Amino acid sequence: MQEYKLERILILDTDAHAGNGTCEYFYEEPRVMFIDLHQDPRTLYPGTGFVEQIGSGKGRGFTINVPLPIALAMTPTSWYSIVWLQPVCEEFRPQVIIRNGGSDPHYSDGLTNLGLSVPGFQDDR
């Protein structure tokens, strides 16, 4: 961060699994906001990413976990489309946004149950 003179970085993780490694690394860092949308941690490895896990020390409040319920039926969109994080992002005013995600929220993934279709990966807001 210092090399590039950055003061605020936002990491948005949309992989179906909780981003426990990234979360742990930045858990006490107030210059990095980590927002993680993932399948309910009670139903999928690694079993982390509960809403009460919000950071600690100076980083308290800079970790936002959004556990999503498993899909009951495949739909063209997903739970991702109803999660609206713009106000918190505007308040934090990141200089850089890093998106981390895979294809495992897709409905055909054999391990996850978020039921996301291909158009569901796009948000037109």
Short mmCIF file of N, CA and C in Angstrom, two decimals:
data_model
loop_
_atom_site.label_atom_id
_atom_site.label_comp_id
_atom_site.label_asym_id
_atom_site.label_seq_id
_atom_site.Cartn_x
_atom_site.Cartn_y
_atom_site.Cartn_z
N MET A 1 0.82 -1.18 0.00
CA MET A 1 0.00 0.00 0.00
C MET A 1 0.87 1.26 0.00
N GLN A 2 1.93 1.24 0.79
CA GLN A 2 2.78 2.42 0.89
C GLN A 2 3.47 2.72 -0.43
N GLU A 3 3.91 1.68 -1.12
CA GLU A 3 4.63 1.87 -2.38
C GLU A 3 3.77 2.64 -3.40
N TYR A 4 2.46 2.40 -3.38
CA TYR A 4 1.56 3.04 -4.33
C TYR A 4 0.79 4.20 -3.71
N LYS A 5 1.13 4.55 -2.48
CA LYS A 5 0.50 5.67 -1.76
C LYS A 5 -1.01 5.51 -1.66
N LEU A 6 -1.44 4.28 -1.37
CA LEU A 6 -2.87 3.99 -1.21
C LEU A 6 -3.24 4.02 0.27
N GLU A 7 -4.37 4.58 0.55
CA GLU A 7 -4.87 4.66 1.92
C GLU A 7 -6.10 3.79 2.15
N ARG A 8 -6.85 3.46 1.07
CA ARG A 8 -8.08 2.68 1.23
C ARG A 8 -8.25 1.72 0.05
N ILE A 9 -8.30 0.43 0.36
CA ILE A 9 -8.51 -0.61 -0.64
C ILE A 9 -9.75 -1.39 -0.24
N LEU A 10 -10.60 -1.66 -1.22
CA LEU A 10 -11.79 -2.49 -1.00
C LEU A 10 -11.56 -3.81 -1.72
N ILE A 11 -11.76 -4.90 -0.99
CA ILE A 11 -11.71 -6.23 -1.59
C ILE A 11 -13.11 -6.80 -1.53
N LEU A 12 -13.67 -7.12 -2.70
CA LEU A 12 -15.00 -7.73 -2.80
C LEU A 12 -14.82 -9.17 -3.22
N ASP A 13 -15.19 -10.09 -2.36
CA ASP A 13 -15.04 -11.52 -2.61
C ASP A 13 -16.42 -12.11 -2.87
N THR A 14 -16.60 -12.67 -4.08
CA THR A 14 -17.90 -13.24 -4.44
C THR A 14 -17.82 -14.73 -4.70
N ASP A 15 -16.76 -15.36 -4.27
CA ASP A 15 -16.65 -16.81 -4.39
C ASP A 15 -17.68 -17.46 -3.47
N ALA A 16 -18.14 -18.65 -3.78
CA ALA A 16 -19.14 -19.31 -2.94
C ALA A 16 -18.60 -19.67 -1.56
N HIS A 17 -17.29 -19.90 -1.46
CA HIS A 17 -16.67 -20.21 -0.17
C HIS A 17 -16.22 -18.91 0.49
N ALA A 18 -16.30 -18.86 1.80
CA ALA A 18 -15.82 -17.68 2.53
C ALA A 18 -14.33 -17.52 2.27
N GLY A 19 -13.90 -16.28 2.10
CA GLY A 19 -12.50 -15.98 1.86
C GLY A 19 -11.73 -15.89 3.16
N ASN A 20 -11.60 -16.98 3.85
CA ASN A 20 -11.03 -16.97 5.20
C ASN A 20 -9.57 -16.52 5.23
N GLY A 21 -8.79 -16.85 4.22
CA GLY A 21 -7.39 -16.43 4.21
C GLY A 21 -7.25 -14.92 4.05
N THR A 22 -7.96 -14.36 3.10
CA THR A 22 -7.93 -12.91 2.89
C THR A 22 -8.50 -12.19 4.10
N CYS A 23 -9.59 -12.72 4.62
CA CYS A 23 -10.23 -12.12 5.80
C CYS A 23 -9.25 -12.08 6.97
N GLU A 24 -8.60 -13.18 7.23
CA GLU A 24 -7.66 -13.26 8.35
C GLU A 24 -6.50 -12.30 8.17
N TYR A 25 -5.98 -12.20 6.96
CA TYR A 25 -4.83 -11.35 6.70
C TYR A 25 -5.12 -9.88 6.99
N PHE A 26 -6.34 -9.42 6.66
CA PHE A 26 -6.69 -8.00 6.81
C PHE A 26 -7.62 -7.74 8.00
N TYR A 27 -7.80 -8.70 8.89
CA TYR A 27 -8.80 -8.62 9.97
C TYR A 27 -8.59 -7.43 10.91
N GLU A 28 -7.37 -6.98 11.07
CA GLU A 28 -7.07 -5.86 11.98
C GLU A 28 -6.61 -4.62 11.22
N GLU A 29 -6.88 -4.57 9.93
CA GLU A 29 -6.38 -3.49 9.07
C GLU A 29 -7.50 -2.52 8.67
N PRO A 30 -7.48 -1.30 9.17
CA PRO A 30 -8.55 -0.35 8.85
C PRO A 30 -8.43 0.29 7.46
N ARG A 31 -7.32 0.07 6.78
CA ARG A 31 -7.15 0.65 5.44
C ARG A 31 -7.69 -0.26 4.35
N VAL A 32 -8.09 -1.48 4.74
CA VAL A 32 -8.64 -2.45 3.78
C VAL A 32 -10.02 -2.87 4.26
N MET A 33 -11.02 -2.61 3.42
CA MET A 33 -12.37 -3.10 3.71
C MET A 33 -12.54 -4.40 2.93
N PHE A 34 -12.91 -5.45 3.64
CA PHE A 34 -13.10 -6.77 3.04
C PHE A 34 -14.58 -7.10 3.10
N ILE A 35 -15.22 -7.19 1.93
CA ILE A 35 -16.64 -7.55 1.85
C ILE A 35 -16.72 -8.91 1.18
N ASP A 36 -17.35 -9.85 1.86
CA ASP A 36 -17.37 -11.24 1.40
C ASP A 36 -18.80 -11.75 1.30
N LEU A 37 -19.26 -11.99 0.07
CA LEU A 37 -20.55 -12.62 -0.19
C LEU A 37 -20.29 -14.09 -0.47
N HIS A 38 -20.90 -14.98 0.29
CA HIS A 38 -20.60 -16.40 0.16
C HIS A 38 -21.76 -17.23 0.67
N GLN A 39 -21.72 -18.50 0.37
CA GLN A 39 -22.75 -19.43 0.83
C GLN A 39 -22.71 -19.52 2.35
N ASP A 40 -23.87 -19.73 2.95
CA ASP A 40 -23.99 -19.87 4.40
C ASP A 40 -22.89 -20.77 4.94
N PRO A 41 -22.05 -20.26 5.84
CA PRO A 41 -20.91 -21.05 6.32
C PRO A 41 -21.29 -22.30 7.11
N ARG A 42 -22.55 -22.42 7.49
CA ARG A 42 -22.98 -23.66 8.16
C ARG A 42 -23.15 -24.79 7.16
N THR A 43 -23.12 -24.46 5.86
CA THR A 43 -23.39 -25.46 4.83
C THR A 43 -22.20 -25.72 3.91
N LEU A 44 -21.08 -25.04 4.12
CA LEU A 44 -19.97 -25.16 3.17
C LEU A 44 -18.64 -24.85 3.84
N TYR A 45 -17.61 -25.59 3.45
CA TYR A 45 -16.24 -25.34 3.90
C TYR A 45 -15.84 -23.92 3.51
N PRO A 46 -15.14 -23.18 4.28
CA PRO A 46 -14.39 -23.55 5.48
C PRO A 46 -15.15 -23.35 6.80
N GLY A 47 -16.43 -23.02 6.74
CA GLY A 47 -17.20 -22.85 7.97
C GLY A 47 -16.92 -21.54 8.67
N THR A 48 -16.45 -20.55 7.92
CA THR A 48 -16.21 -19.22 8.47
C THR A 48 -16.98 -18.21 7.63
N GLY A 49 -17.00 -16.97 8.10
CA GLY A 49 -17.67 -15.91 7.36
C GLY A 49 -19.05 -15.59 7.92
N PHE A 50 -19.19 -15.69 9.23
CA PHE A 50 -20.45 -15.35 9.87
C PHE A 50 -20.57 -13.84 10.01
N VAL A 51 -21.79 -13.33 10.08
CA VAL A 51 -22.00 -11.87 10.12
C VAL A 51 -21.32 -11.22 11.31
N GLU A 52 -21.17 -11.93 12.40
CA GLU A 52 -20.54 -11.32 13.58
C GLU A 52 -19.03 -11.24 13.47
N GLN A 53 -18.44 -11.83 12.44
CA GLN A 53 -17.00 -11.71 12.20
C GLN A 53 -16.77 -10.41 11.43
N ILE A 54 -16.44 -9.33 12.15
CA ILE A 54 -16.41 -7.98 11.57
C ILE A 54 -15.04 -7.31 11.67
N GLY A 55 -14.02 -8.06 12.01
CA GLY A 55 -12.70 -7.47 12.19
C GLY A 55 -12.43 -7.27 13.67
N SER A 56 -11.20 -6.90 13.98
CA SER A 56 -10.86 -6.65 15.39
C SER A 56 -9.83 -5.53 15.47
N GLY A 57 -9.65 -5.04 16.68
CA GLY A 57 -8.71 -3.93 16.89
C GLY A 57 -9.08 -2.74 16.03
N LYS A 58 -8.08 -2.14 15.40
CA LYS A 58 -8.33 -1.00 14.52
C LYS A 58 -9.13 -1.39 13.28
N GLY A 59 -9.15 -2.67 12.95
CA GLY A 59 -9.88 -3.15 11.78
C GLY A 59 -11.33 -3.53 12.06
N ARG A 60 -11.77 -3.33 13.28
CA ARG A 60 -13.15 -3.67 13.64
C ARG A 60 -14.12 -2.84 12.80
N GLY A 61 -15.03 -3.52 12.11
CA GLY A 61 -16.01 -2.87 11.25
C GLY A 61 -15.59 -2.79 9.80
N PHE A 62 -14.37 -3.21 9.50
CA PHE A 62 -13.89 -3.16 8.13
C PHE A 62 -13.95 -4.52 7.43
N THR A 63 -14.52 -5.50 8.10
CA THR A 63 -14.82 -6.80 7.51
C THR A 63 -16.33 -6.94 7.51
N ILE A 64 -16.89 -7.21 6.35
CA ILE A 64 -18.35 -7.40 6.23
C ILE A 64 -18.58 -8.74 5.57
N ASN A 65 -19.13 -9.67 6.32
CA ASN A 65 -19.48 -10.99 5.81
C ASN A 65 -20.97 -11.02 5.51
N VAL A 66 -21.31 -11.50 4.31
CA VAL A 66 -22.71 -11.60 3.89
C VAL A 66 -22.97 -13.06 3.51
N PRO A 67 -23.33 -13.89 4.51
CA PRO A 67 -23.65 -15.29 4.20
C PRO A 67 -24.99 -15.35 3.45
N LEU A 68 -25.00 -16.07 2.35
CA LEU A 68 -26.19 -16.17 1.52
C LEU A 68 -26.84 -17.54 1.70
N PRO A 69 -28.17 -17.58 1.74
CA PRO A 69 -28.85 -18.88 1.85
C PRO A 69 -28.66 -19.67 0.56
N ILE A 70 -28.71 -20.98 0.68
CA ILE A 70 -28.58 -21.80 -0.52
C ILE A 70 -29.84 -21.62 -1.38
N ALA A 71 -29.66 -21.75 -2.68
CA ALA A 71 -30.77 -21.56 -3.61
C ALA A 71 -31.77 -22.70 -3.48
N LEU A 72 -33.03 -22.36 -3.46
CA LEU A 72 -34.07 -23.39 -3.41
C LEU A 72 -34.42 -23.85 -4.81
N ALA A 73 -34.20 -23.01 -5.78
CA ALA A 73 -34.44 -23.35 -7.18
C ALA A 73 -33.58 -22.44 -8.03
N MET A 74 -33.17 -22.93 -9.18
CA MET A 74 -32.35 -22.11 -10.05
C MET A 74 -33.18 -20.94 -10.59
N THR A 75 -32.64 -19.76 -10.51
CA THR A 75 -33.30 -18.57 -11.01
C THR A 75 -32.32 -17.83 -11.91
N PRO A 76 -32.80 -16.93 -12.77
CA PRO A 76 -31.88 -16.23 -13.65
C PRO A 76 -30.92 -15.32 -12.91
N THR A 77 -31.30 -14.85 -11.75
CA THR A 77 -30.40 -14.02 -10.96
C THR A 77 -30.09 -14.78 -9.68
N SER A 78 -29.70 -14.09 -8.66
CA SER A 78 -29.30 -14.76 -7.44
C SER A 78 -29.47 -13.84 -6.26
N TRP A 79 -29.07 -14.34 -5.12
CA TRP A 79 -29.05 -13.51 -3.92
C TRP A 79 -28.10 -12.33 -4.10
N TYR A 80 -27.08 -12.48 -4.96
CA TYR A 80 -26.15 -11.38 -5.19
C TYR A 80 -26.89 -10.12 -5.63
N SER A 81 -27.96 -10.30 -6.39
CA SER A 81 -28.65 -9.14 -6.95
C SER A 81 -29.41 -8.33 -5.90
N ILE A 82 -29.66 -8.91 -4.72
CA ILE A 82 -30.40 -8.14 -3.70
C ILE A 82 -29.48 -7.54 -2.64
N VAL A 83 -28.21 -7.91 -2.68
CA VAL A 83 -27.26 -7.35 -1.72
C VAL A 83 -26.77 -6.02 -2.27
N TRP A 84 -27.08 -4.95 -1.57
CA TRP A 84 -26.75 -3.62 -2.05
C TRP A 84 -25.74 -3.00 -1.09
N LEU A 85 -24.52 -2.84 -1.55
CA LEU A 85 -23.45 -2.39 -0.68
C LEU A 85 -22.94 -1.00 -1.03
N GLN A 86 -23.59 -0.31 -1.94
CA GLN A 86 -23.10 0.98 -2.40
C GLN A 86 -22.92 2.00 -1.28
N PRO A 87 -23.86 2.14 -0.32
CA PRO A 87 -23.66 3.16 0.73
C PRO A 87 -22.38 2.96 1.53
N VAL A 88 -22.08 1.73 1.93
CA VAL A 88 -20.87 1.50 2.73
C VAL A 88 -19.62 1.73 1.89
N CYS A 89 -19.69 1.37 0.62
CA CYS A 89 -18.54 1.59 -0.28
C CYS A 89 -18.32 3.08 -0.51
N GLU A 90 -19.39 3.83 -0.69
CA GLU A 90 -19.25 5.27 -0.89
C GLU A 90 -18.69 5.95 0.35
N GLU A 91 -19.08 5.48 1.52
CA GLU A 91 -18.55 6.07 2.75
C GLU A 91 -17.06 5.76 2.93
N PHE A 92 -16.67 4.56 2.60
CA PHE A 92 -15.26 4.15 2.73
C PHE A 92 -14.37 4.84 1.68
N ARG A 93 -14.90 5.11 0.53
CA ARG A 93 -14.20 5.79 -0.58
C ARG A 93 -12.90 5.08 -0.98
N PRO A 94 -12.99 3.83 -1.45
CA PRO A 94 -11.77 3.12 -1.82
C PRO A 94 -11.09 3.76 -3.02
N GLN A 95 -9.78 3.70 -3.02
CA GLN A 95 -9.00 4.16 -4.15
C GLN A 95 -8.82 3.06 -5.18
N VAL A 96 -8.90 1.82 -4.71
CA VAL A 96 -8.78 0.64 -5.56
C VAL A 96 -9.81 -0.38 -5.09
N ILE A 97 -10.45 -1.05 -6.05
CA ILE A 97 -11.37 -2.15 -5.73
C ILE A 97 -10.81 -3.41 -6.38
N ILE A 98 -10.65 -4.43 -5.56
CA ILE A 98 -10.17 -5.73 -6.04
C ILE A 98 -11.32 -6.71 -5.89
N ARG A 99 -11.68 -7.36 -6.98
CA ARG A 99 -12.74 -8.37 -6.91
C ARG A 99 -12.11 -9.75 -6.98
N ASN A 100 -12.48 -10.57 -6.03
CA ASN A 100 -12.00 -11.94 -5.97
C ASN A 100 -13.22 -12.85 -6.10
N GLY A 101 -13.18 -13.77 -7.03
CA GLY A 101 -14.33 -14.67 -7.17
C GLY A 101 -14.04 -15.76 -8.16
N GLY A 102 -14.82 -16.77 -8.08
CA GLY A 102 -14.68 -17.89 -8.99
C GLY A 102 -16.00 -18.17 -9.67
N SER A 103 -16.07 -19.31 -10.30
CA SER A 103 -17.31 -19.69 -10.97
C SER A 103 -18.16 -20.62 -10.12
N ASP A 104 -17.73 -20.90 -8.89
CA ASP A 104 -18.46 -21.87 -8.08
C ASP A 104 -19.84 -21.44 -7.59
N PRO A 105 -20.25 -20.16 -7.67
CA PRO A 105 -21.65 -19.86 -7.37
C PRO A 105 -22.61 -20.38 -8.46
N HIS A 106 -22.08 -20.82 -9.61
CA HIS A 106 -22.91 -21.28 -10.72
C HIS A 106 -23.75 -22.49 -10.32
N TYR A 107 -24.94 -22.58 -10.87
CA TYR A 107 -25.87 -23.65 -10.48
C TYR A 107 -25.35 -25.04 -10.79
N SER A 108 -24.42 -25.18 -11.74
CA SER A 108 -23.94 -26.53 -12.07
C SER A 108 -22.72 -26.96 -11.26
N ASP A 109 -22.24 -26.09 -10.37
CA ASP A 109 -21.11 -26.47 -9.52
C ASP A 109 -21.54 -27.62 -8.61
N GLY A 110 -20.72 -28.64 -8.54
CA GLY A 110 -21.08 -29.83 -7.78
C GLY A 110 -20.92 -29.73 -6.28
N LEU A 111 -20.25 -28.68 -5.79
CA LEU A 111 -20.01 -28.57 -4.35
C LEU A 111 -20.82 -27.47 -3.67
N THR A 112 -21.26 -26.48 -4.43
CA THR A 112 -21.94 -25.34 -3.83
C THR A 112 -23.41 -25.32 -4.24
N ASN A 113 -24.19 -24.47 -3.57
CA ASN A 113 -25.63 -24.46 -3.80
C ASN A 113 -26.20 -23.05 -3.89
N LEU A 114 -25.48 -22.13 -4.54
CA LEU A 114 -26.01 -20.78 -4.66
C LEU A 114 -26.93 -20.61 -5.87
N GLY A 115 -26.84 -21.50 -6.85
CA GLY A 115 -27.78 -21.51 -7.96
C GLY A 115 -27.69 -20.34 -8.91
N LEU A 116 -26.52 -19.78 -9.10
CA LEU A 116 -26.37 -18.60 -9.95
C LEU A 116 -26.29 -19.00 -11.42
N SER A 117 -27.06 -18.31 -12.25
CA SER A 117 -27.00 -18.54 -13.70
C SER A 117 -25.91 -17.63 -14.28
N VAL A 118 -25.58 -17.82 -15.53
CA VAL A 118 -24.56 -16.98 -16.17
C VAL A 118 -24.98 -15.51 -16.15
N PRO A 119 -26.23 -15.15 -16.53
CA PRO A 119 -26.61 -13.74 -16.43
C PRO A 119 -26.57 -13.21 -14.99
N GLY A 120 -26.69 -14.09 -14.01
CA GLY A 120 -26.65 -13.68 -12.61
C GLY A 120 -25.30 -13.17 -12.16
N PHE A 121 -24.25 -13.47 -12.93
CA PHE A 121 -22.92 -12.97 -12.59
C PHE A 121 -22.77 -11.49 -12.94
N GLN A 122 -23.70 -10.97 -13.72
CA GLN A 122 -23.66 -9.56 -14.14
C GLN A 122 -24.65 -8.76 -13.32
N ASP A 123 -24.24 -7.61 -12.88
CA ASP A 123 -25.13 -6.68 -12.15
C ASP A 123 -25.19 -5.40 -12.95
N ASP A 124 -26.38 -5.05 -13.40
CA ASP A 124 -26.55 -3.87 -14.28
C ASP A 124 -26.78 -2.57 -13.54
N ARG A 125 -26.66 -2.59 -12.21
CA ARG A 125 -26.95 -1.33 -11.49
C ARG A 125 -25.96 -0.31 -11.84
#
